[in-house]
Amino acid sequence: MPHRRWNPLLREWVLVSPHRTQRPWLGQVASAAVTPQIEYDPACYLCPGNCRAGGFRNPAYTSTFVFDNDYAALLPDARHLEIDQGGLIVARGERGICRVVCFSPRHDLTIPRMKPEELRQVIDVWTDQYRELGALPWVRHVQIFENRGALMGASNPHPHCQIWANEELPNQPARELAAQREHQQAHGQCLLCKYLSMELESRERIVCENAGFVALVPYWAVWPFETMILSRRHTPSLPGLSDAERDDLAAILRGLTIRYDNLFTTSFPYSMGFHQQPTDGEPHPEWHFHAHYFPPLLRSATVQKFMVGYELLATPQRDITAETAAGHLRELSEVHYLDRT
Ligand code: H2U
Ligand code: ZN
């Protein structure tokens, strides 16, 4: 039956049309997308020792490498600007800092193929960056995100992510903040703690889990294989995680992305990022640390979902249900297809 599902974090509806998957599940194995096979690419602007497009030379780095984005969308010294013409033509100046994090010197080493201890180093860098940028008195939000694959607009296959820190809460985190805050006030309980407990009871949408984290397809998922990673413990941000939980986070990021790669035997494209409490100096008892994965693929390595027509003009819509998607991901192996003998 076609139905609408409620997204309590963004407080909007999603249209679900499972009958449209009458076209049978193909799960077809398309030929693997080309993943870089070389450990070092002399033409790559992110590889160690190479010159970047902006003219700077990368050091001969041996683990992770963080640099200020040479083409930053936000600038720390942006001037004050305030325009308001009748409440309809409105603009504000916005300060910010944009950085790029290379996960490792290896041009070909994606997150699902990193060793847990290598991934743990990346998590430690994310934690330090969130702490450092968030401590700046004017920074209220730190967004860590990864665009993986050309399909998601990544400009370079060398595994990397971006960090944008800025003055005002961006749209999605602001909506999530309002929803979590109002739920906390109305029910005296965290929205995502409650949601997670319901998911752990039904188990219909769980993909994988460990002592610290659970990966699931949210009930209100829009993208075919959209997932969320939720910390089991109520904690607002990366610095709130214990040592063991950081290892657990590395393990679940790996486990989930290996499943993703195995789904269509390809280097699975996605945009992912963490939602952490605002760094505005206020207490945020309502905020529950989580990550979102938004992958565009629908039925194979080459068939993607397009957010067009009805989605742009009316309401997001999906065909396969969250439960079906979770089932497919759950059944997959956590041994990467490239590592099978
Ligand atoms: P994406 O692949 O997600 O686009 O991230 C790569 C970022 O790297 C992008 O924001 C920056 C781009 O501005 N970049 C540099 O800072 N220096 C370069 O030499 C090339 C790319
Ligand atoms: Zn490279």
PDB file of N, CA and C and ligand atoms in Angstrom, residues 44 47 107 158, ligand 2:
ATOM      1  N   CYS A  44      47.846  13.253  -8.723  1.00  0.00           N
ATOM      2  CA  CYS A  44      46.813  13.508  -7.710  1.00  0.00           C
ATOM      3  C   CYS A  44      47.233  14.665  -6.805  1.00  0.00           C
ATOM      4  N   CYS A  47      47.856  13.303  -3.006  1.00  0.00           N
ATOM      5  CA  CYS A  47      48.909  12.344  -2.649  1.00  0.00           C
ATOM      6  C   CYS A  47      50.087  13.074  -1.989  1.00  0.00           C
ATOM      7  N   HIS A 107      46.501   6.373  -2.170  1.00  0.00           N
ATOM      8  CA  HIS A 107      45.555   6.875  -3.159  1.00  0.00           C
ATOM      9  C   HIS A 107      44.376   5.926  -3.352  1.00  0.00           C
ATOM     10  N   HIS A 158      41.160  10.026  -4.398  1.00  0.00           N
ATOM     11  CA  HIS A 158      41.993   9.826  -3.198  1.00  0.00           C
ATOM     12  C   HIS A 158      41.092   9.992  -1.963  1.00  0.00           C
TER      13      HIS A 158
HETATM   14 ZN    ZN B   2      46.231  10.534  -4.358  1.00  0.00          ZN
END
